[in-house]
PDB file of C-alpha atoms and ligand atoms in Angstrom:
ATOM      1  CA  UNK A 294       0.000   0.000   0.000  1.00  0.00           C
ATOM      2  CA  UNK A 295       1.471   3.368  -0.932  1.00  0.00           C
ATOM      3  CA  UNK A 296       1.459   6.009   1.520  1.00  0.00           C
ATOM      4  CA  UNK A 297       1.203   8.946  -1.453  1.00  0.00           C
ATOM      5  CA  UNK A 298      -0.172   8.366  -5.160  1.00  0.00           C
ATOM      6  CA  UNK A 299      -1.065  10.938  -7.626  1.00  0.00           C
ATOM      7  CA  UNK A 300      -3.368  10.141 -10.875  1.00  0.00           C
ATOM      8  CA  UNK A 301      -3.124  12.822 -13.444  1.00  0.00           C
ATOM      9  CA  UNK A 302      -2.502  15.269 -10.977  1.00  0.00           C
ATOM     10  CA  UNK A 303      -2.172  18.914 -12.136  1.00  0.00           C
ATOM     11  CA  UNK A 304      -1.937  21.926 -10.474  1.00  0.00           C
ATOM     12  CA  UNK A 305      -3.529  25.631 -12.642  1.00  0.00           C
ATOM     13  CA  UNK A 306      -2.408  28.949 -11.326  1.00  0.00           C
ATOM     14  CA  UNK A 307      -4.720  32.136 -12.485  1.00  0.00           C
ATOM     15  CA  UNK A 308      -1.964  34.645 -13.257  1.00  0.00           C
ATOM     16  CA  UNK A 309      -4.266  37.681 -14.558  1.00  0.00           C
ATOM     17  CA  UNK A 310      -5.188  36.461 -17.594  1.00  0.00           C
ATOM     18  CA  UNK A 311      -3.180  34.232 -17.788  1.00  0.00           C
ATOM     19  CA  UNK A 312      -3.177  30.339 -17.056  1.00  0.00           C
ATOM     20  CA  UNK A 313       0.209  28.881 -15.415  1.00  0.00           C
ATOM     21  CA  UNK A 314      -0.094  25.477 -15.340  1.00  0.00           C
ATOM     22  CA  UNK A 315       2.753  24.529 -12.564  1.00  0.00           C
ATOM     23  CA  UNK A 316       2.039  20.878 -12.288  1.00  0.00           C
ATOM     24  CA  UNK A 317       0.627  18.534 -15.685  1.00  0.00           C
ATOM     25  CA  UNK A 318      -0.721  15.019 -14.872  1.00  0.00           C
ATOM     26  CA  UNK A 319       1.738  13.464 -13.080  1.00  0.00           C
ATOM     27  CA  UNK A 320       1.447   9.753 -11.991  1.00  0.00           C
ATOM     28  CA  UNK A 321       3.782   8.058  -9.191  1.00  0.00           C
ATOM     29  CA  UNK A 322       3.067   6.254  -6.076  1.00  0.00           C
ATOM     30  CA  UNK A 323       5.616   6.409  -3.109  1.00  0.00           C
ATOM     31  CA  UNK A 324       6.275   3.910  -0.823  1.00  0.00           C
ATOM     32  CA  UNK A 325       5.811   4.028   3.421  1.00  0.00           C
ATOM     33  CA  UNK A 326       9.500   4.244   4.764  1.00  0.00           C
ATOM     34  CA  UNK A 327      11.491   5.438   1.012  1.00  0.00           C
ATOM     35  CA  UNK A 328      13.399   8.567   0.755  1.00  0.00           C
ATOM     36  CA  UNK A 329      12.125  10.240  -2.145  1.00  0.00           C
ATOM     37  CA  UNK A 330      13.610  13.598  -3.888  1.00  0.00           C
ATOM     38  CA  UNK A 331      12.073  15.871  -6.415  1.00  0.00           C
ATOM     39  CA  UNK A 332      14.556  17.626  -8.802  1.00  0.00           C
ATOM     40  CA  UNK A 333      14.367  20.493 -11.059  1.00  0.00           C
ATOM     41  CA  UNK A 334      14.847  23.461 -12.041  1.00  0.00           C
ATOM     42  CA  UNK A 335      13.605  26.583 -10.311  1.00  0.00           C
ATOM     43  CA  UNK A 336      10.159  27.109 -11.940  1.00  0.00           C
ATOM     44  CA  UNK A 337       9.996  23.158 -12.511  1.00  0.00           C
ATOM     45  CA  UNK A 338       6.814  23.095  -9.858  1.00  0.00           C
ATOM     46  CA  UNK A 339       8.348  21.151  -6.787  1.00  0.00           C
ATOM     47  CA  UNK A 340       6.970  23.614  -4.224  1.00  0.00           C
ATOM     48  CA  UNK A 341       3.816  23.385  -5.929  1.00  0.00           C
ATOM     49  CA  UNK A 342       3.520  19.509  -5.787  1.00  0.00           C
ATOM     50  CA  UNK A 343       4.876  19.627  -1.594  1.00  0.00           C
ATOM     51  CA  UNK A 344       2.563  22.375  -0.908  1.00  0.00           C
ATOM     52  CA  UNK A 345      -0.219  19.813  -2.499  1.00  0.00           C
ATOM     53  CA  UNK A 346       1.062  16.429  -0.695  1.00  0.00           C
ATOM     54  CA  UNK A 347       1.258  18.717   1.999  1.00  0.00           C
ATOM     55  CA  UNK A 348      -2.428  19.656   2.113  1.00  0.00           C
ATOM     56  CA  UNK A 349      -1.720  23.144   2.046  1.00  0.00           C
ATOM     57  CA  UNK A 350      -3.261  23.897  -1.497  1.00  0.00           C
ATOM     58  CA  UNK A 351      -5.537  21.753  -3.355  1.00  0.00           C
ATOM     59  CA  UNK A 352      -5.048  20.381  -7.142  1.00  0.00           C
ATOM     60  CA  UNK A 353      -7.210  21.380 -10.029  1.00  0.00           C
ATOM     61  CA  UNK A 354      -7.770  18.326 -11.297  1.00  0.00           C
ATOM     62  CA  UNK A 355      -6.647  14.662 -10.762  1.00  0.00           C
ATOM     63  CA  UNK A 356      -6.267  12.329  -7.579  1.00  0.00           C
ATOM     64  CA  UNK A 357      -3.798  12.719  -4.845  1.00  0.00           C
ATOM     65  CA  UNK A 358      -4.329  10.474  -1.961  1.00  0.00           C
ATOM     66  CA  UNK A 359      -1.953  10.204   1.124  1.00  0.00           C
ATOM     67  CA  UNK A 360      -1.876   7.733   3.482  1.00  0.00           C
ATOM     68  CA  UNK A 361      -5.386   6.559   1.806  1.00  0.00           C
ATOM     69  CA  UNK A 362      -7.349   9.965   2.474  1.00  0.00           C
ATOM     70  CA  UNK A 363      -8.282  11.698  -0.896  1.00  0.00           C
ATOM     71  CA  UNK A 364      -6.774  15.209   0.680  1.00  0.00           C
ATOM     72  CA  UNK A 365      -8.129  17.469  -2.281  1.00  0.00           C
ATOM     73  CA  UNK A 366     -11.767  16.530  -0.674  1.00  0.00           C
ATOM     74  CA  UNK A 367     -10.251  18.088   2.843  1.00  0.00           C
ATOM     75  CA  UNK A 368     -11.410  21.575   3.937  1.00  0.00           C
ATOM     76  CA  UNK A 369      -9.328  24.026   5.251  1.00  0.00           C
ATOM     77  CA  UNK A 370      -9.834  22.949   8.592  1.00  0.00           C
ATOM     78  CA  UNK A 371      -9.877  19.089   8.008  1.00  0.00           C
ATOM     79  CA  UNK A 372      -6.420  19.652   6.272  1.00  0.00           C
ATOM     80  CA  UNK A 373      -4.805  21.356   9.402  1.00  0.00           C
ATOM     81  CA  UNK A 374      -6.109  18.366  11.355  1.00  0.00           C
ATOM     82  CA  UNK A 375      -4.464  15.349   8.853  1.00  0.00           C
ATOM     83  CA  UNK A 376      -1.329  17.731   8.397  1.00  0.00           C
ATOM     84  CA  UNK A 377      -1.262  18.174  11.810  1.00  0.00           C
ATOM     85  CA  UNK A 378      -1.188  14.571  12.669  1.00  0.00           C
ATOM     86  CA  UNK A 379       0.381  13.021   9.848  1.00  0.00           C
ATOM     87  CA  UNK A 380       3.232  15.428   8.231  1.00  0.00           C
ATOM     88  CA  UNK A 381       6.063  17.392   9.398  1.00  0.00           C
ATOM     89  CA  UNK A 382       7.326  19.996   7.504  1.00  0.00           C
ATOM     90  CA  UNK A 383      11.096  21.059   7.056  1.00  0.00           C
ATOM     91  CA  UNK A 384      11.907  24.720   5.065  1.00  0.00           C
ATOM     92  CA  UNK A 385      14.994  25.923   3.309  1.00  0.00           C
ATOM     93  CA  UNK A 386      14.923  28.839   6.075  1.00  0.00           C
ATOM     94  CA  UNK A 387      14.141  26.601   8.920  1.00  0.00           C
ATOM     95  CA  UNK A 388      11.560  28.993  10.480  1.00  0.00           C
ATOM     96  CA  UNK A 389      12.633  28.791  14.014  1.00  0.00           C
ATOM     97  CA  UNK A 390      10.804  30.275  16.131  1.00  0.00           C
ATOM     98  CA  UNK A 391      13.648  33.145  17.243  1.00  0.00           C
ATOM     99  CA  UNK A 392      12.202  33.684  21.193  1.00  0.00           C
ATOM    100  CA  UNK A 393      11.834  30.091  21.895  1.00  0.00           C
ATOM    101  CA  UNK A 394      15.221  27.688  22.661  1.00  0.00           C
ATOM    102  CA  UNK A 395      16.305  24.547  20.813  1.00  0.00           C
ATOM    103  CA  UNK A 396      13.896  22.407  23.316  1.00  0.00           C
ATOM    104  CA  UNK A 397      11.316  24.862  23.102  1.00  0.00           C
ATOM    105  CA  UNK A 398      11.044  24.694  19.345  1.00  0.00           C
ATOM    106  CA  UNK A 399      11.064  20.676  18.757  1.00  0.00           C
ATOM    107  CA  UNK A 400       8.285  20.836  21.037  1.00  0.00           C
ATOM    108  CA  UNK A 401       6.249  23.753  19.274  1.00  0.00           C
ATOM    109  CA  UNK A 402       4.205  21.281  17.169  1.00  0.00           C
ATOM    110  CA  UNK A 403       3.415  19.410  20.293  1.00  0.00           C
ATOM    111  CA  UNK A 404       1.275  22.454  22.198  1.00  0.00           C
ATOM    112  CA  UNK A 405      -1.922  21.165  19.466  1.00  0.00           C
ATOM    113  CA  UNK A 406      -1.275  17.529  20.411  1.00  0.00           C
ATOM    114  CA  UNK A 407      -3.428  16.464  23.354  1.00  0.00           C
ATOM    115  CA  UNK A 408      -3.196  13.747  25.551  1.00  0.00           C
ATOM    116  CA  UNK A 409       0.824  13.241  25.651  1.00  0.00           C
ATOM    117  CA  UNK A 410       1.797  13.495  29.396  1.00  0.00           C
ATOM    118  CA  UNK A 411       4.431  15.386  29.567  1.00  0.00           C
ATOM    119  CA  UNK A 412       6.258  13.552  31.094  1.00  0.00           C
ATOM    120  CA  UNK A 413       6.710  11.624  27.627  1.00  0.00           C
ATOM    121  CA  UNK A 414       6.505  15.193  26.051  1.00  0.00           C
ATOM    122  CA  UNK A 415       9.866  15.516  27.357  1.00  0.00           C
ATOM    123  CA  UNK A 416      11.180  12.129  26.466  1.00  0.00           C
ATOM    124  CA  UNK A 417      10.339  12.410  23.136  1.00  0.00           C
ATOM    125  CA  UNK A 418      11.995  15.623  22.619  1.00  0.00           C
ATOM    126  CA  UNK A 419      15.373  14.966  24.429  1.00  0.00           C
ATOM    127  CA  UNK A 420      15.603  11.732  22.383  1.00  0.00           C
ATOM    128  CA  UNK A 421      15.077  13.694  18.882  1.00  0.00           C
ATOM    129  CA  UNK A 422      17.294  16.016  19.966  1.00  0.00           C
ATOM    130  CA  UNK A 423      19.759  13.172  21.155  1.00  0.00           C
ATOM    131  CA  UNK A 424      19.156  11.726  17.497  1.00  0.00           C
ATOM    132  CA  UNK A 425      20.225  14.939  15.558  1.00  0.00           C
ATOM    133  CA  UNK A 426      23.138  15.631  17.629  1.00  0.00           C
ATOM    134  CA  UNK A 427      21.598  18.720  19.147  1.00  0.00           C
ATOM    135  CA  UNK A 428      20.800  17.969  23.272  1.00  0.00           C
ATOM    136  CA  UNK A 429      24.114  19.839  24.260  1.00  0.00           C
ATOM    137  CA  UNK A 430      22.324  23.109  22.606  1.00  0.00           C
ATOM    138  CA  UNK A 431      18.977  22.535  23.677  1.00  0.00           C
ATOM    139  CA  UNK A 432      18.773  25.580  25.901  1.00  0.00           C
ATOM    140  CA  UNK A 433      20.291  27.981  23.318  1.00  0.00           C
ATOM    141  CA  UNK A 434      18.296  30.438  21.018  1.00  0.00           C
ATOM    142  CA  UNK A 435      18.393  30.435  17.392  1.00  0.00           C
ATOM    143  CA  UNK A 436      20.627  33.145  16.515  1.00  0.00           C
ATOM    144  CA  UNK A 437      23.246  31.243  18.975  1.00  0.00           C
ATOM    145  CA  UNK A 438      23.293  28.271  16.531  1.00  0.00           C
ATOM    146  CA  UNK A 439      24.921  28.020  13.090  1.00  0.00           C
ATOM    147  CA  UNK A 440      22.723  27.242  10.095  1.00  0.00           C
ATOM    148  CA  UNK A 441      23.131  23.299   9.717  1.00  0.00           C
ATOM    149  CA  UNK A 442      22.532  23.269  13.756  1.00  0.00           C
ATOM    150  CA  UNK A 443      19.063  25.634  12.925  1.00  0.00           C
ATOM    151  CA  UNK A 444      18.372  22.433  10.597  1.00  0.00           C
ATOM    152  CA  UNK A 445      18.877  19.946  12.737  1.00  0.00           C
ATOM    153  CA  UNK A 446      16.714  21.347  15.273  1.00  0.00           C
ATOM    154  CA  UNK A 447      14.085  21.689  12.296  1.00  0.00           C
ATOM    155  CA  UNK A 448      14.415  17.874  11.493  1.00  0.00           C
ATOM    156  CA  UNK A 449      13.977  17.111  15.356  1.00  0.00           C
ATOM    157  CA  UNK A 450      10.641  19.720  15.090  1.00  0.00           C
ATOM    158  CA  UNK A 451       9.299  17.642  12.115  1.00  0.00           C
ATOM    159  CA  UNK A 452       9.536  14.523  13.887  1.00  0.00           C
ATOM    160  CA  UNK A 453       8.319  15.598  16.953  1.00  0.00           C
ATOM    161  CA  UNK A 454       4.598  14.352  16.306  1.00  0.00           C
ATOM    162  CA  UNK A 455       5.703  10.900  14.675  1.00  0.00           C
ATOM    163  CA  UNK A 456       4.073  11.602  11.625  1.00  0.00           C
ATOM    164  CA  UNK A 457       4.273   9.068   9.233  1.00  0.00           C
ATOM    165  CA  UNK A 458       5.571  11.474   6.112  1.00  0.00           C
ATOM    166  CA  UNK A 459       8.206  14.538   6.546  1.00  0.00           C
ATOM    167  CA  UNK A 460       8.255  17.353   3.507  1.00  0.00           C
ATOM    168  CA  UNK A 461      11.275  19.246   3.054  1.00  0.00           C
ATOM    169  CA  UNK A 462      11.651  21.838   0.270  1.00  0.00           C
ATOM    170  CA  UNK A 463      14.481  22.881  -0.757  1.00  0.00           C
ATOM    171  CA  UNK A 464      16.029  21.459   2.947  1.00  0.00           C
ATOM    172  CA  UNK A 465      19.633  22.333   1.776  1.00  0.00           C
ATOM    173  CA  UNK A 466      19.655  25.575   0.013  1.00  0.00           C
ATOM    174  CA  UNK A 467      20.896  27.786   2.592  1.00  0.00           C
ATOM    175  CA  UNK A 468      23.673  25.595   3.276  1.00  0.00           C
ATOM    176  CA  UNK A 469      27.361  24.593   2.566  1.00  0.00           C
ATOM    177  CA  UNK A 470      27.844  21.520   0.830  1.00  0.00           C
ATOM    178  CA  UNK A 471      29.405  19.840   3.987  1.00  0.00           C
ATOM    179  CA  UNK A 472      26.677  21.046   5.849  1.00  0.00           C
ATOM    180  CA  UNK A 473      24.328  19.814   3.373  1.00  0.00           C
ATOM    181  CA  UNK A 474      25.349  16.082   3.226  1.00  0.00           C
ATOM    182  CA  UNK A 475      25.134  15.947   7.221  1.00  0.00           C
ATOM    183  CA  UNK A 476      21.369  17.272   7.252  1.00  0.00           C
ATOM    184  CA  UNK A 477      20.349  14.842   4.182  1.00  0.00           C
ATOM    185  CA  UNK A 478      22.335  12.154   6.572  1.00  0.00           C
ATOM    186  CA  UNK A 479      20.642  12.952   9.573  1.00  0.00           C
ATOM    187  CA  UNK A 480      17.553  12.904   7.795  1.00  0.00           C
ATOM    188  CA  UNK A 481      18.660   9.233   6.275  1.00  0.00           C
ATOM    189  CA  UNK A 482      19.070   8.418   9.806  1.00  0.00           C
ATOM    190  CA  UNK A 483      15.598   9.117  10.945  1.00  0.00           C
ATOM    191  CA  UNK A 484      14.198   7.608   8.258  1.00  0.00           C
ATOM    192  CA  UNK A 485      15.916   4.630   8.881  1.00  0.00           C
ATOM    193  CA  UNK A 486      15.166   4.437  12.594  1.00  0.00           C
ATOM    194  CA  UNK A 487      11.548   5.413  12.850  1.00  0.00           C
ATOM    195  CA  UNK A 488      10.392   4.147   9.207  1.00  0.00           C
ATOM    196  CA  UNK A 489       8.906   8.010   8.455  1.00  0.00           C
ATOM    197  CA  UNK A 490       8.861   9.062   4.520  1.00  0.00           C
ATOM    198  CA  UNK A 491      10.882  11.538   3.745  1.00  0.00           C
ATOM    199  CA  UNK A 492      10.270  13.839   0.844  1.00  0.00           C
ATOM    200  CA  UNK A 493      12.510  16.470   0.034  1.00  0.00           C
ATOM    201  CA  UNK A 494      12.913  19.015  -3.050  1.00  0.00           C
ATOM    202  CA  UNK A 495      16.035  20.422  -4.299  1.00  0.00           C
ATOM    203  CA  UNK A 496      17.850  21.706  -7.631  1.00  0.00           C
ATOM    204  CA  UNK A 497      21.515  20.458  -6.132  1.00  0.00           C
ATOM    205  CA  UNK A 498      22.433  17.412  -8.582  1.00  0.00           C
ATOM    206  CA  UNK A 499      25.138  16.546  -6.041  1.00  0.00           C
ATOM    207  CA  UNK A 500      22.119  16.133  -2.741  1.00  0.00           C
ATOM    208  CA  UNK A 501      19.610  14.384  -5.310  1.00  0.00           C
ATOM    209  CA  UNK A 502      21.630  11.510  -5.440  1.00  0.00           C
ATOM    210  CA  UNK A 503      21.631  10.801  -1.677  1.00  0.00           C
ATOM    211  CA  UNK A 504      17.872  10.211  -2.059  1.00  0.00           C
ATOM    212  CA  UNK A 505      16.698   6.310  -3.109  1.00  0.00           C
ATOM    213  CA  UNK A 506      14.241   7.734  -5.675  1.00  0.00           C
ATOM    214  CA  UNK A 507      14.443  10.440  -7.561  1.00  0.00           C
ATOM    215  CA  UNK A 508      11.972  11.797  -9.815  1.00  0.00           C
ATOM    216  CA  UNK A 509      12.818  14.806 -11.930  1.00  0.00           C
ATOM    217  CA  UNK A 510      10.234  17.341 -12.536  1.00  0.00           C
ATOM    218  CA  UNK A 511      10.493  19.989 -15.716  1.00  0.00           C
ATOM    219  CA  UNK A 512       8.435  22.169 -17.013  1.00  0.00           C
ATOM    220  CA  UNK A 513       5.358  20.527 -14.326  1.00  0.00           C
ATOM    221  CA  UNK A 514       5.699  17.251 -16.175  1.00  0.00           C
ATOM    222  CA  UNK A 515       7.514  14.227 -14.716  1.00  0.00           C
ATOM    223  CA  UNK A 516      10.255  13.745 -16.533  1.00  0.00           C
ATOM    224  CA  UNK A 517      12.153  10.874 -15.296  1.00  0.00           C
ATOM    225  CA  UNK A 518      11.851   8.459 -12.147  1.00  0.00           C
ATOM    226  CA  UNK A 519      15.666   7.298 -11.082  1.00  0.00           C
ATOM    227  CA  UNK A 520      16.233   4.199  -8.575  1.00  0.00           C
TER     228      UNK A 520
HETATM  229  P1  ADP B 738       9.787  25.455  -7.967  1.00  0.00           P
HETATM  230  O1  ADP B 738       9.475  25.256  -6.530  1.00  0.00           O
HETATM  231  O2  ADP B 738      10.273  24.229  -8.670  1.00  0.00           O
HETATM  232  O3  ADP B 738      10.697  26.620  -8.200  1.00  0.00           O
HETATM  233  P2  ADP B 738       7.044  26.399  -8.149  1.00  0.00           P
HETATM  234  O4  ADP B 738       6.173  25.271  -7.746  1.00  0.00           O
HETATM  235  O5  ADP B 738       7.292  27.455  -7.141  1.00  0.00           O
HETATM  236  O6  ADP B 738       8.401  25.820  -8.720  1.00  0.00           O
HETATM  237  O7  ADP B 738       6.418  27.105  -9.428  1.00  0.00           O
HETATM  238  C1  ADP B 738       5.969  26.399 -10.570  1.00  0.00           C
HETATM  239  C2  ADP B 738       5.308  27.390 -11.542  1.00  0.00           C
HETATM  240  O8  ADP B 738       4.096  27.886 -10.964  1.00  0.00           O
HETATM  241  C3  ADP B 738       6.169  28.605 -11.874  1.00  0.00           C
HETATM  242  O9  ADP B 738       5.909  28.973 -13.196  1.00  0.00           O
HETATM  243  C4  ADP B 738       5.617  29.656 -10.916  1.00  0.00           C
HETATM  244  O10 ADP B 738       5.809  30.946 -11.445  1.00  0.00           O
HETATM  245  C5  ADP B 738       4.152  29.290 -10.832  1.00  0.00           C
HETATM  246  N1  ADP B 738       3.541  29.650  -9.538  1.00  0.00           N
HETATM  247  C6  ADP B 738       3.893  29.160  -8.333  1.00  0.00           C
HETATM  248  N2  ADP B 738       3.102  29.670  -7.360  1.00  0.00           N
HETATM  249  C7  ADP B 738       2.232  30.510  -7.986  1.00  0.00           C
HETATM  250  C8  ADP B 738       1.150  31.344  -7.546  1.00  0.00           C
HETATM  251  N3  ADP B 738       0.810  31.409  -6.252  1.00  0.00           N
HETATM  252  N4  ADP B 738       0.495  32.076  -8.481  1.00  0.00           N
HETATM  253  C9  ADP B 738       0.815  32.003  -9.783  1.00  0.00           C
HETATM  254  N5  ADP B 738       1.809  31.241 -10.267  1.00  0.00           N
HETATM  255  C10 ADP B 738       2.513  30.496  -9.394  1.00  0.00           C
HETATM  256 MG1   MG B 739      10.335  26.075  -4.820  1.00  0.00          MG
END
């Protein structure tokens, strides 16, 4: 069973008069527990298809189901519920939040989540933060970390909620290649440990080919599907 699969999924932007049409019927299923990149040029329509898979826009025409919900039938507050419990989200600018420390952020997506004692509140966030290298930092702010740190912390965040699929656009792009390769590893890691989906955008040929599939988007047509 396939945790995400589109059917002729496309994805129409009104642009004055004009019609941009950022995704055109794509087909591909992905796999519970694979580490899956999108690659393409800027313009190629890989925000667009996260921000669908996502739930945070809907498609114009064609199927997109994740983990077996239909999620262009989800209203707007429906789809904060399913993202809520089933994705975590990872940006190229991390979007820490700058008041609140290391600890404090990994548990932001937590505050909507009832019924976790605390008690295992805690535990799971001291254990994520064990798992991206980060505990020793836990009490410092944002602007006290370096960049691939501020990621790291935004991986923990993501996972924070064990949802079963993590989205990550453009995860890399504000960072060194060394810097890079650790986060992608990191995320590897998780992925590995917990069995969560990892999706992740970029336009860096040399990241892509850390992923285990790799479909290549151009133009908002699928243009290739590497293993
Ligand atoms: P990528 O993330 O690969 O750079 P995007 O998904 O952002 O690509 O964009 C795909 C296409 O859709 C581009 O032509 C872009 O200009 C267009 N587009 C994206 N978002 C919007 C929007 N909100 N309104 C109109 N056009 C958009
Ligand atoms: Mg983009």
């Amino acid at each position: 069973m396939s945790l995400v699969t589109a059917n002729n999924l496309s994805k129409a932007y009104a642009k004055g008069e004009l019609k941009v049409e950022a995704l055109k019927d794509l087909n591909f299923e992905i796999e519970p527990a694979s580490f899956v990149s999108f690659i393409g040029p800027s313009g190629s329509g890989k925000t667009t298809l996260l921000n669908l898979i996502g739930c945070l826009d809907k498609p114009t025409s064609g199927i997109l189901m994740v983990d077996d919900t239909d999620v262009s039938g989800l209203n707007t507050r429906t789809a904060a519920a399913f993202r809520g419990k089933k994705i975590g989200f990872i940006f190229q600018d991390f979007n820490l939040v700058p008041v609140l420390t290391v600890y404090e952020n990994v548990g932001y997506p937590l505050v909507l989540v009832q019924n976790i004692p605390s008690s295992e509140r805690k535990q799971r966030i001291l254990a994520l933060l064990d798992a991206v290298g980060m505990a020793e930092q836990k009490d410092k702010y944002p602007d006290q970390i370096s960049g691939g740190q501020k990621q790291r912390v935004a991986v923990a965040r993501a996972l924070v909620t064990n949802p079963k699929l993590v989205l990550a656009d453009e995860p890399t792009a504000n960072l060194d290649h060394k810097t890079a390769y650790m986060v992608i590893d990191i995320m590897k890691k998780m992925k590995n440990e917990l069995g969560t989906t990892f999706i992740f955008s970029t336009h860096d040929q040399k990241i892509v080919g850390e992923a285990e599939i790799i479909y290549t988007l151009e133009d908002g047509e699928l243009a290739g599907r590497e293993v």
